[in-house]
PDB file of C-alpha atoms in Angstrom:
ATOM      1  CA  UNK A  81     -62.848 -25.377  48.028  1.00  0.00           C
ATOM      2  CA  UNK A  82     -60.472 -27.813  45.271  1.00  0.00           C
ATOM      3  CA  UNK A  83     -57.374 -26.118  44.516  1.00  0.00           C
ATOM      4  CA  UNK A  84     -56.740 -25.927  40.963  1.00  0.00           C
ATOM      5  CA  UNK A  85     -53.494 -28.349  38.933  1.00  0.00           C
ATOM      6  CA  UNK A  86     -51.426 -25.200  38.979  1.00  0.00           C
ATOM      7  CA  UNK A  87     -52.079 -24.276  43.238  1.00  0.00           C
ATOM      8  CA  UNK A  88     -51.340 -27.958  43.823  1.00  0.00           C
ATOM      9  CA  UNK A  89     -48.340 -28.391  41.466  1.00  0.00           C
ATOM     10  CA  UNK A  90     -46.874 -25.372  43.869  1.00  0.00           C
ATOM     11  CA  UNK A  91     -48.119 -26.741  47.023  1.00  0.00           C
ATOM     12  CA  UNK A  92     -46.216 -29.890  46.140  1.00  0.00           C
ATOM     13  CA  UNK A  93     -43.086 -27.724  45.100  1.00  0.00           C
ATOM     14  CA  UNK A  94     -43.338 -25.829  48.587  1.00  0.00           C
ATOM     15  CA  UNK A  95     -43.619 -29.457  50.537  1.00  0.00           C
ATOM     16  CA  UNK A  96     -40.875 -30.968  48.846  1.00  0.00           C
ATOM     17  CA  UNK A  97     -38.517 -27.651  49.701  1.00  0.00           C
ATOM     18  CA  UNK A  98     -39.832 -28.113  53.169  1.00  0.00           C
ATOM     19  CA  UNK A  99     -38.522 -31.401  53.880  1.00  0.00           C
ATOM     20  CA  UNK A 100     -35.090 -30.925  51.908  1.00  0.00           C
ATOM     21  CA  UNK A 101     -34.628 -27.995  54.091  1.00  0.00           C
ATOM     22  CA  UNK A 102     -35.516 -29.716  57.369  1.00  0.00           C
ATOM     23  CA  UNK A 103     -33.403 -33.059  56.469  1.00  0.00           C
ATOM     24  CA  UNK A 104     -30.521 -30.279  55.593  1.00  0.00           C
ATOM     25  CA  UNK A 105     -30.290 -29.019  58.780  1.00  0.00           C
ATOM     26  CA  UNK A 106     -31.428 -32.665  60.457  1.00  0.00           C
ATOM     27  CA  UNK A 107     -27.893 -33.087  58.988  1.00  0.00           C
ATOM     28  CA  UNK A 108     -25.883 -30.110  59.218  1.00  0.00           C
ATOM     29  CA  UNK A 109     -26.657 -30.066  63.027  1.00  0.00           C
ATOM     30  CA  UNK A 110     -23.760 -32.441  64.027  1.00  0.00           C
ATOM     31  CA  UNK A 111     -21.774 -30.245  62.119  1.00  0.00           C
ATOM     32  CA  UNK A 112     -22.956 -27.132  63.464  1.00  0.00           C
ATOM     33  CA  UNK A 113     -22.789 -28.537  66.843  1.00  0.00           C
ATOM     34  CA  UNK A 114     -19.242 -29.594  66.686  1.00  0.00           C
ATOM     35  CA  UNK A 115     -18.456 -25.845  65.425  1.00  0.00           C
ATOM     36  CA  UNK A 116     -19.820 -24.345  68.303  1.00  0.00           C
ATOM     37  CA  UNK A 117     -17.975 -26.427  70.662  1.00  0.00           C
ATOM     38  CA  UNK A 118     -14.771 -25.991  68.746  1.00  0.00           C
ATOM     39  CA  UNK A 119     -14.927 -22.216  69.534  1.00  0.00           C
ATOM     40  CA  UNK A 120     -15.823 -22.578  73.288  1.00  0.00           C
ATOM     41  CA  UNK A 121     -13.648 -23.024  76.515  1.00  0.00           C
ATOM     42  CA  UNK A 122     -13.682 -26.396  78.170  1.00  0.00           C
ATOM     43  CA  UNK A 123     -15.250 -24.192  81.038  1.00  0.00           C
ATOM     44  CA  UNK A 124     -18.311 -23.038  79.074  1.00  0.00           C
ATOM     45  CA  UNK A 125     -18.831 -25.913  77.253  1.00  0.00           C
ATOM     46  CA  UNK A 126     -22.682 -26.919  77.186  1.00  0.00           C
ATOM     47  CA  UNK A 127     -23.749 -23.567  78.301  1.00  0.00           C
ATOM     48  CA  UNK A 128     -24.801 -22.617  74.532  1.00  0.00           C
ATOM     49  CA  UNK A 129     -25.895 -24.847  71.453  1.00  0.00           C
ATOM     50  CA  UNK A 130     -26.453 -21.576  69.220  1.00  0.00           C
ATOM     51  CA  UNK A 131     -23.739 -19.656  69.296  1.00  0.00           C
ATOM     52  CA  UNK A 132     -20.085 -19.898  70.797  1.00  0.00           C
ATOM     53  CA  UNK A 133     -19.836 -18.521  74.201  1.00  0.00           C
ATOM     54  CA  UNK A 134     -15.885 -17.199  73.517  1.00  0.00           C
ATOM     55  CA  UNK A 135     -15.115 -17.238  69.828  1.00  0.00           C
ATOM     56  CA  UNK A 136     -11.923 -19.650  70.894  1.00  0.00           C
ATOM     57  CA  UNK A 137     -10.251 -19.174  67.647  1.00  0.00           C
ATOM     58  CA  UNK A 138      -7.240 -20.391  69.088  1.00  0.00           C
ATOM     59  CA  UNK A 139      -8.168 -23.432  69.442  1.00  0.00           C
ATOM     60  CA  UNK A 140      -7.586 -24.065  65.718  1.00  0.00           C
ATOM     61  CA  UNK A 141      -3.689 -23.506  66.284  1.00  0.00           C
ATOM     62  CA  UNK A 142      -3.458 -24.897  69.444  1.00  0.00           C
ATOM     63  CA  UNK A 143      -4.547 -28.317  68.307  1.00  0.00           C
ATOM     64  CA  UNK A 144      -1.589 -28.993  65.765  1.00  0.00           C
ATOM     65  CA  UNK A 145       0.460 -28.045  69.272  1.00  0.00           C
ATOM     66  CA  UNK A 146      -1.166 -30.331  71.206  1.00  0.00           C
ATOM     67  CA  UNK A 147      -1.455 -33.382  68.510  1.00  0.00           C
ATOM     68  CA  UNK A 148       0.615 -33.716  65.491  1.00  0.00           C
ATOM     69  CA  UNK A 149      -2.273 -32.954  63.035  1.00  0.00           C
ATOM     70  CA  UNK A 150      -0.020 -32.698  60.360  1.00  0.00           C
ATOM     71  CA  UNK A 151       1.210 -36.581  60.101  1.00  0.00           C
ATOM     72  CA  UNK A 152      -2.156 -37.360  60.853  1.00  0.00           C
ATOM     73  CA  UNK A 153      -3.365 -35.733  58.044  1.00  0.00           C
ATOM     74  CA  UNK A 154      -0.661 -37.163  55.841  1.00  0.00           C
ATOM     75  CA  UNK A 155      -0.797 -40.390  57.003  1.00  0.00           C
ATOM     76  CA  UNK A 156      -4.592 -40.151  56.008  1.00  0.00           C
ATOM     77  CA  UNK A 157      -4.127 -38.670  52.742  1.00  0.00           C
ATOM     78  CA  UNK A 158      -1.423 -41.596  51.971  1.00  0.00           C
ATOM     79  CA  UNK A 159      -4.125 -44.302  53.271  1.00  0.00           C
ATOM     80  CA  UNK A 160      -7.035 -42.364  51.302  1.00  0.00           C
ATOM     81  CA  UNK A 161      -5.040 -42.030  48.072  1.00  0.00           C
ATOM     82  CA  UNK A 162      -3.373 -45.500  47.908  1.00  0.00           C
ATOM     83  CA  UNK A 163      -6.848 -47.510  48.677  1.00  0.00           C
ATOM     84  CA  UNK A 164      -8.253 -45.249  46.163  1.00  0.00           C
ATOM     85  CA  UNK A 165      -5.899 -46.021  43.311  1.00  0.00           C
ATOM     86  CA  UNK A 166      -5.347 -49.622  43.920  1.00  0.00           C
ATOM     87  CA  UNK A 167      -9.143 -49.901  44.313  1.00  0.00           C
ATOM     88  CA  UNK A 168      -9.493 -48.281  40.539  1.00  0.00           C
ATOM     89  CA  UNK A 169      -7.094 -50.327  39.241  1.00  0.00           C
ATOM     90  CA  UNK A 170      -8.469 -54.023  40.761  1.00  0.00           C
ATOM     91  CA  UNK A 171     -12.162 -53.075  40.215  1.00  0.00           C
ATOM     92  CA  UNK A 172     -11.102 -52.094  36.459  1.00  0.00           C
ATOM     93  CA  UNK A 173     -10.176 -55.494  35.411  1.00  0.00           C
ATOM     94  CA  UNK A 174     -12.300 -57.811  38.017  1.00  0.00           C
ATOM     95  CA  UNK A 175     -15.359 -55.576  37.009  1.00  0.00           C
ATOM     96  CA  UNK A 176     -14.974 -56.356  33.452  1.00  0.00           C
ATOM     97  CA  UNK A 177     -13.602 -59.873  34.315  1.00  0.00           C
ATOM     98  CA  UNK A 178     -16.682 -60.447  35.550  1.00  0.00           C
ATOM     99  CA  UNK A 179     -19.062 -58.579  33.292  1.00  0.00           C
ATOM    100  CA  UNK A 180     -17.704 -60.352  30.289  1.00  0.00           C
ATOM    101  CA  UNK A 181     -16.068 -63.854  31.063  1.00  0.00           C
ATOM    102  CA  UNK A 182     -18.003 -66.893  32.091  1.00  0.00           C
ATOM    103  CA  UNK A 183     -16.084 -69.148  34.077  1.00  0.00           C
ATOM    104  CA  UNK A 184     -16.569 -71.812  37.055  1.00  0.00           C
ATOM    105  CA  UNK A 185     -16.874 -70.097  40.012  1.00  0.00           C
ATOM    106  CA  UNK A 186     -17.918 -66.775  39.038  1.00  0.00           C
ATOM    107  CA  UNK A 187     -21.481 -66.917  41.076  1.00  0.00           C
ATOM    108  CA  UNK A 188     -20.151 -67.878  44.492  1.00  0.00           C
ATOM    109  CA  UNK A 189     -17.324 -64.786  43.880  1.00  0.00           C
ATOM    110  CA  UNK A 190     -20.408 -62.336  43.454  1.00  0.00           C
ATOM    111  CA  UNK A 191     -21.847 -63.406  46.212  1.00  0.00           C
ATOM    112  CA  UNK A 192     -18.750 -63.294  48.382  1.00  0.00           C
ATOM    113  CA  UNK A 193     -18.056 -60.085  46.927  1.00  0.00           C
ATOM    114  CA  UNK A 194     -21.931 -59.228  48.189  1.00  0.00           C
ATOM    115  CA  UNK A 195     -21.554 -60.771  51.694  1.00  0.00           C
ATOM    116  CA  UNK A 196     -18.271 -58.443  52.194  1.00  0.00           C
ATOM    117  CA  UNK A 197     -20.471 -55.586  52.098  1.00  0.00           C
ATOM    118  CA  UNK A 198     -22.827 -56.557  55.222  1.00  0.00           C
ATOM    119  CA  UNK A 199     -19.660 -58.684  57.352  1.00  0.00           C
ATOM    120  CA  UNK A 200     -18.932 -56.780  60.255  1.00  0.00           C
ATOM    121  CA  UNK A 201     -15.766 -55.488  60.222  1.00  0.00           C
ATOM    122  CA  UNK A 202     -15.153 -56.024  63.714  1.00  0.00           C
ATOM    123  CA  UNK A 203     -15.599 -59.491  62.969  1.00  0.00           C
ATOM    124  CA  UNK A 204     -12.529 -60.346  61.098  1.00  0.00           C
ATOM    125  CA  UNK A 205     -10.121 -57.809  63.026  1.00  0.00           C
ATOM    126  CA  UNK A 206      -8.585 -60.617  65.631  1.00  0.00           C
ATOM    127  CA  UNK A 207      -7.635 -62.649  62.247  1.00  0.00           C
ATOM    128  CA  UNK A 208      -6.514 -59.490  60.349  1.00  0.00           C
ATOM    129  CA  UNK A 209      -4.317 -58.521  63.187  1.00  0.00           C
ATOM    130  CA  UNK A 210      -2.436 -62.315  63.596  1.00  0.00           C
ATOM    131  CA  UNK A 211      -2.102 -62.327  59.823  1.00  0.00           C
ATOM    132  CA  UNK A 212      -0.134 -59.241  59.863  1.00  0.00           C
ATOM    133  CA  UNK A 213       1.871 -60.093  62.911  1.00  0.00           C
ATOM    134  CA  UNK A 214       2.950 -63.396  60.895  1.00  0.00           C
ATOM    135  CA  UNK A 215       3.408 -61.717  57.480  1.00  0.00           C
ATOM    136  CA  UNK A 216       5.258 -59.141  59.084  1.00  0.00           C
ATOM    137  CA  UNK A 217       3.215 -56.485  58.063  1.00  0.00           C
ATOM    138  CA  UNK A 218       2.099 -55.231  61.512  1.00  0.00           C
ATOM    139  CA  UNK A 219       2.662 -51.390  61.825  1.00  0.00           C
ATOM    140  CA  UNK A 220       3.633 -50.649  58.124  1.00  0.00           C
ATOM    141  CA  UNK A 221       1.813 -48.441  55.808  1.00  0.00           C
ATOM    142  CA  UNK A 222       1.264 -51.697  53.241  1.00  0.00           C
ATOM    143  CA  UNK A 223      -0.183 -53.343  55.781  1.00  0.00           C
ATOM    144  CA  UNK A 224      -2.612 -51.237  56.825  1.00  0.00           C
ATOM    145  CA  UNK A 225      -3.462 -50.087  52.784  1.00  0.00           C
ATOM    146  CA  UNK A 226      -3.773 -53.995  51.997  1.00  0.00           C
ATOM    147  CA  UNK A 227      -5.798 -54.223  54.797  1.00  0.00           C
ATOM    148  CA  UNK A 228      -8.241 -51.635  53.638  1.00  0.00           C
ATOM    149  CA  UNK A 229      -7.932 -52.276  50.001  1.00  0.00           C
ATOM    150  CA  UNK A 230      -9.283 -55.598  50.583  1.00  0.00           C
ATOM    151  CA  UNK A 231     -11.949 -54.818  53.315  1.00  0.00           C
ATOM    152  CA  UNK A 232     -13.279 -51.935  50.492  1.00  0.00           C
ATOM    153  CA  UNK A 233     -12.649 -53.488  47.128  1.00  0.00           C
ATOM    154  CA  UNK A 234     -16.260 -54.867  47.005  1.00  0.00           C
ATOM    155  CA  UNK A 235     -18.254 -51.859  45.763  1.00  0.00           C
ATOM    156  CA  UNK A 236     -15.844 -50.072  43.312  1.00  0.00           C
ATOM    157  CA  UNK A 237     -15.705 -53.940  41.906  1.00  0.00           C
ATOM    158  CA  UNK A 238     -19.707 -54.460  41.115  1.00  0.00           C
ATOM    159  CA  UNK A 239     -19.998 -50.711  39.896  1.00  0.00           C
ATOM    160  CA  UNK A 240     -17.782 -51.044  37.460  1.00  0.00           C
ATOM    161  CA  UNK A 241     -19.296 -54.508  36.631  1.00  0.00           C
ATOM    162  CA  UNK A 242     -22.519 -52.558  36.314  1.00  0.00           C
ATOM    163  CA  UNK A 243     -21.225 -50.529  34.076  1.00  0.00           C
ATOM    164  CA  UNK A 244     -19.125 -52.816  31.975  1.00  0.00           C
ATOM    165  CA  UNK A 245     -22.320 -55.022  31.525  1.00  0.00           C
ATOM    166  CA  UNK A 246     -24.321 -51.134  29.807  1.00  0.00           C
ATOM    167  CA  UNK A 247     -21.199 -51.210  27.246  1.00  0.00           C
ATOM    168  CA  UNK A 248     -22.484 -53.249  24.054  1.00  0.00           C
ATOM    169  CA  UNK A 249     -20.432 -56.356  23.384  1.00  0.00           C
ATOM    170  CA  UNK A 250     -20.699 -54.987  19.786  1.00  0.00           C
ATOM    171  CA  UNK A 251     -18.392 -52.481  19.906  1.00  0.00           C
ATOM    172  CA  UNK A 252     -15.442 -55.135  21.238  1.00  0.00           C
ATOM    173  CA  UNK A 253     -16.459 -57.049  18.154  1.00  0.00           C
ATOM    174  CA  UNK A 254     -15.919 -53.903  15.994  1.00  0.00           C
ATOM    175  CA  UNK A 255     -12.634 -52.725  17.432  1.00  0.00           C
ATOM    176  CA  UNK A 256     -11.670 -56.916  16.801  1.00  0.00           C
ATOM    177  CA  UNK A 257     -12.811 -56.323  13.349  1.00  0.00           C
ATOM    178  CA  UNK A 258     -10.191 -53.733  13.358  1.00  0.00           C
ATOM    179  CA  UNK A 259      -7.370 -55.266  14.096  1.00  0.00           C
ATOM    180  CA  UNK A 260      -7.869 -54.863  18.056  1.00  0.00           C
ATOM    181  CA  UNK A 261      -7.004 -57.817  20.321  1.00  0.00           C
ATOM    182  CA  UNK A 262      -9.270 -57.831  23.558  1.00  0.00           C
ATOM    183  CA  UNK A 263      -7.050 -55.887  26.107  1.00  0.00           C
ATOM    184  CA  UNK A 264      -6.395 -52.744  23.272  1.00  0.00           C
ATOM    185  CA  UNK A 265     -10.604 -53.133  23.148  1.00  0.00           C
ATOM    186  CA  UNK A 266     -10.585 -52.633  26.452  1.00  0.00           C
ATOM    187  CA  UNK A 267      -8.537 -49.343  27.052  1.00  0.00           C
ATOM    188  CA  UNK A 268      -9.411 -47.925  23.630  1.00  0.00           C
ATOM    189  CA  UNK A 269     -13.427 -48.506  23.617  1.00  0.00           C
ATOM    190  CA  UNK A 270     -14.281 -49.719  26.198  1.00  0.00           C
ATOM    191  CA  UNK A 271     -12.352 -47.885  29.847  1.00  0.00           C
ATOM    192  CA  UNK A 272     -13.307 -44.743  27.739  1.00  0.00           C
ATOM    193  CA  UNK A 273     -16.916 -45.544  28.073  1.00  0.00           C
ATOM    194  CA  UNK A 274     -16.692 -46.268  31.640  1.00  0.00           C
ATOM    195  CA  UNK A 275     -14.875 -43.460  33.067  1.00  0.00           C
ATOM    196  CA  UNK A 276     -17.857 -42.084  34.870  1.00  0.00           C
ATOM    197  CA  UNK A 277     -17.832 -45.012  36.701  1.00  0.00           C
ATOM    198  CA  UNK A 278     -13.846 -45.278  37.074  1.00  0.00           C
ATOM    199  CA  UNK A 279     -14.551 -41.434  38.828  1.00  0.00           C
ATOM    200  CA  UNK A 280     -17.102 -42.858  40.620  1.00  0.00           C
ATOM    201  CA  UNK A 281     -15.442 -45.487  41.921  1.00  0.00           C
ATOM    202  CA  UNK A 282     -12.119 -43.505  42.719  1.00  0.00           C
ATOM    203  CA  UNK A 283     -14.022 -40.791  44.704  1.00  0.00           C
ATOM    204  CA  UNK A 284     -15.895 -42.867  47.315  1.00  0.00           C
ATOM    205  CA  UNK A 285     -12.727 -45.347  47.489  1.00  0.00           C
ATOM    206  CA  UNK A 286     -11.081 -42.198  48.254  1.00  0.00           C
ATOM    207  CA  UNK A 287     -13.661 -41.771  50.744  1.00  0.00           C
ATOM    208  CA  UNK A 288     -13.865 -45.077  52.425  1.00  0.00           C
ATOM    209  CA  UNK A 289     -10.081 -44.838  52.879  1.00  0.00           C
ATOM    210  CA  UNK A 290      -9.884 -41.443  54.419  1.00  0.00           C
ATOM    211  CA  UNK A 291     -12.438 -42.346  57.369  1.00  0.00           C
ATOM    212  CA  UNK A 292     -10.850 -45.758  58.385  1.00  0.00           C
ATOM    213  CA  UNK A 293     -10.595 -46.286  61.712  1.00  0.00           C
ATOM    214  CA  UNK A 294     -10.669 -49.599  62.885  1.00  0.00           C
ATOM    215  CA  UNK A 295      -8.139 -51.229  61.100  1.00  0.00           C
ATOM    216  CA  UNK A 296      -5.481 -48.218  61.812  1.00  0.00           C
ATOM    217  CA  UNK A 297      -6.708 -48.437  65.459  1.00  0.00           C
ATOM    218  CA  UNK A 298      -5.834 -52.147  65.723  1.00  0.00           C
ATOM    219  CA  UNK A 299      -2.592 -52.137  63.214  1.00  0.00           C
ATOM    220  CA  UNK A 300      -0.382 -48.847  63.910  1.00  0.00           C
ATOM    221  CA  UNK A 301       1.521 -48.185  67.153  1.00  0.00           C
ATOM    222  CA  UNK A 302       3.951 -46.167  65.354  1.00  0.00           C
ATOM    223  CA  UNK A 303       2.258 -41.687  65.798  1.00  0.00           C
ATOM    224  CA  UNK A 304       3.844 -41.515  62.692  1.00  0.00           C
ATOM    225  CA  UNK A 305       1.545 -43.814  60.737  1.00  0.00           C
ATOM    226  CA  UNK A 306      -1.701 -42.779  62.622  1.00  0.00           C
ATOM    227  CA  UNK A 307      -4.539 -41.417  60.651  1.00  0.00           C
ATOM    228  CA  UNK A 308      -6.409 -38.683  61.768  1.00  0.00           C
ATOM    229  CA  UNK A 309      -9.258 -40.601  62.975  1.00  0.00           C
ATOM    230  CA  UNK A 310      -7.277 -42.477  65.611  1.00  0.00           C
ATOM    231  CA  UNK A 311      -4.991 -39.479  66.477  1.00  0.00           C
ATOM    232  CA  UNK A 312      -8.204 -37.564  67.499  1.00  0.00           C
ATOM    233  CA  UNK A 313      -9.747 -40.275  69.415  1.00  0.00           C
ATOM    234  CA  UNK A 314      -6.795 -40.393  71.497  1.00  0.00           C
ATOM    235  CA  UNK A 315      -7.071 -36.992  73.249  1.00  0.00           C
ATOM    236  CA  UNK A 316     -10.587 -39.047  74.547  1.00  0.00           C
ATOM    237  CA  UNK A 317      -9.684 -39.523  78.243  1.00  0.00           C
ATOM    238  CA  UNK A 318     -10.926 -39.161  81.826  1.00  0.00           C
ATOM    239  CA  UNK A 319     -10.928 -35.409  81.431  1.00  0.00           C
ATOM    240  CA  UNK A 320     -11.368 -35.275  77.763  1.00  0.00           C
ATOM    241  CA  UNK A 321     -10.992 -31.482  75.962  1.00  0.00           C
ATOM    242  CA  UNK A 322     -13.768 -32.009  73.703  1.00  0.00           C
ATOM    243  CA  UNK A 323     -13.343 -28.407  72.404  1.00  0.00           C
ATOM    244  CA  UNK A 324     -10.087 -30.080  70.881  1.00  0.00           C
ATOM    245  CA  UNK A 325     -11.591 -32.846  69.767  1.00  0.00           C
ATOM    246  CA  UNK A 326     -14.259 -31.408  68.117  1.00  0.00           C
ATOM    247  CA  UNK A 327     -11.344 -28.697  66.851  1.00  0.00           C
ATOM    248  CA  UNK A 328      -9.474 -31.600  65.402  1.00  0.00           C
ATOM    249  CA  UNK A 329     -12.396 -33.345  63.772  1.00  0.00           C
ATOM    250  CA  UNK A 330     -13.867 -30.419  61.550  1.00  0.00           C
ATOM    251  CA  UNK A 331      -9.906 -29.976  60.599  1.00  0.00           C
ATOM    252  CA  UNK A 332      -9.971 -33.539  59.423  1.00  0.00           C
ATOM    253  CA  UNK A 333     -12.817 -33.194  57.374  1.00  0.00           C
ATOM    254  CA  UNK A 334     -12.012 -30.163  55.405  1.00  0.00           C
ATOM    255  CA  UNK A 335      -9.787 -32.121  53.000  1.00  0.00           C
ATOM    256  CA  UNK A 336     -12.228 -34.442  52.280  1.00  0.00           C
ATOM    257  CA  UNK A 337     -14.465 -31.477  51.664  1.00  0.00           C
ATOM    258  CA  UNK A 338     -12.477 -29.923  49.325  1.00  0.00           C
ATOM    259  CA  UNK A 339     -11.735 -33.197  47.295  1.00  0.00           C
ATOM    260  CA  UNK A 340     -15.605 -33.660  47.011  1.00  0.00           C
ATOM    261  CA  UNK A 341     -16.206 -30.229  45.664  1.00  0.00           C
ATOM    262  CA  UNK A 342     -13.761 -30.373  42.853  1.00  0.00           C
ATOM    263  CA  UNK A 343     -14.872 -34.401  41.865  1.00  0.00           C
ATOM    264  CA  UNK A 344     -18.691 -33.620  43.019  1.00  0.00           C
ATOM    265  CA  UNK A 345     -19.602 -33.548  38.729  1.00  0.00           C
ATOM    266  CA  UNK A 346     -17.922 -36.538  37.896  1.00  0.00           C
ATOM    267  CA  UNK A 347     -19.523 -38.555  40.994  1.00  0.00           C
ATOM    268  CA  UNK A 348     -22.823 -37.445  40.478  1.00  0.00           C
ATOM    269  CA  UNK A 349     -22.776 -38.011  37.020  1.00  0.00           C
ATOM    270  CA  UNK A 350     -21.365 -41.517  37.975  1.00  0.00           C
ATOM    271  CA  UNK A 351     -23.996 -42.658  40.343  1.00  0.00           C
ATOM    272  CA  UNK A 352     -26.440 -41.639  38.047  1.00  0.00           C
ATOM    273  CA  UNK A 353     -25.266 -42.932  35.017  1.00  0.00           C
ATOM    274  CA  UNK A 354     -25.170 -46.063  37.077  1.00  0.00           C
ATOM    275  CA  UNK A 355     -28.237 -45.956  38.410  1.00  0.00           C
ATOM    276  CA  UNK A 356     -29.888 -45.209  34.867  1.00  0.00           C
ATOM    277  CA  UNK A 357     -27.915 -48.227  33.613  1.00  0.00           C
TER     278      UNK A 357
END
């Protein structure tokens, strides 16, 4: 018996549903997991995956006893925020640097730009570390942002190429018609333009900075410079709590929630845009 266009058309709709849902909660499981944990006595952990065994709501307070979650959480937002900013800024010029200037050299600095991206970053972290200790960096919050500004600077810097190269060099022309020399172009016509991408760029800087945790690992000593990532994986020991752990890592990631929710428009409308372009 052949279905007809319209019973396929809705089969296709139900499959497609099907697999969102199942990859949702492929991915919300972790999540879920961690929850569950977070609620349960160090006892009782592993004796239920479904539902918390003790509804340990203190838990949530008695982590910020047990850890300073509040400089962690600071010290994160500081790290997140600063790469963020200074990644928006350097990706703003160098992007259109390299979208619209032709120069010796500008090849082999895509493609290092490109080979960034794959580099593991564990390879580079004995160097990192003994430029620091010489620069005297070691320790500091510059340090550490420099460190991750310049280990993250790669993809903010070819999206906004991407999107510098969609602008029409027509419209520079015009605004030099005008009366415009190239850098009032470029903040009058054409940063304008490309703010989806400068929102773009900002948000998953913001991102990248807020779940570092090599390079804090390696270059703070100092509990009052420690992000959150690195305080957290401290409580791991020979008789880890990993109700407190798992307490202190759905804590850490509620910030980045909320940030996502209220720039979620402007980054999807970013990626696509870039995308489309």
């Amino acid at each position: 018996m052949s279905l007809s266009l319209t019973q396929r058309k809705r089969l296709g709709t139900i499959g497609r549903y099907i697999v969102i849902i199942f990859w949702m909660l492929f991915t919300l499981l972790p999540i879920y997991t961690a929850f569950v944990a977070s609620l349960t006595e160090y006892e009782n952990l592993g004796k239920s995956f479904l539902f918390p065994t003790d509804w340990a709501w203190h838990n949530y307070a008695d982590i910020f006893q047990r850890v300073d979650m509040t400089i962690y959480l600071r010290s994160t937002f500081i790290y997140a925020l600063s790469t963020a900013v200074i990644n928006v800024i350097l990706a703003t010029f160098t992007g259109y640097a390299l979208s619209r200037f032709r120069f010796r050299g500008k090849g082999f600095y895509s493609s290092v730009l490109l080979v960034t991206q794959v580099l593991p970053q564990v390879v580079i972290v004995v160097p990192v570390f003994l430029l620091m200790q010489q620069l005297g960096l070691y320790d500091t919050y510059p340090g550490i942002i420099i460190t991750i500004v310049a280990t993250s600077m790669a993809f903010p810097t070819l999206l906004m190429r991407s999107f510098y190269d969609s602008v029409p060099a027509a419209l520079e022309e015009a605004a030099a018609i005008d009366g415009c020399s190239r850098l009032q172009a470029l903040f009058r016509v054409i940063i304008p333009l490309a703010l989806p991408g400068i929102g773009t760029a900002f948000g998953l800087s913001f991102f990248s900075g807020w779940s570092q945790y090599l390079y804090p690992l390696i270059l703070t000593r100092d509990p009052a410079k420690t992000p959150v990532t690195v305080g957290i994986a401290r409580l791991i020991d020979n008789q880890t709590p990993w109700e407190m752990v798992m307490t202190g890592t759905l804590i850490s990631i509620i910030p980045a929630i909320l940030i996502y929710l209220l720039v979620q428009k402007s980054l999807i409308k970013g990626m696509a845009s870039g995308a489309v372009k």
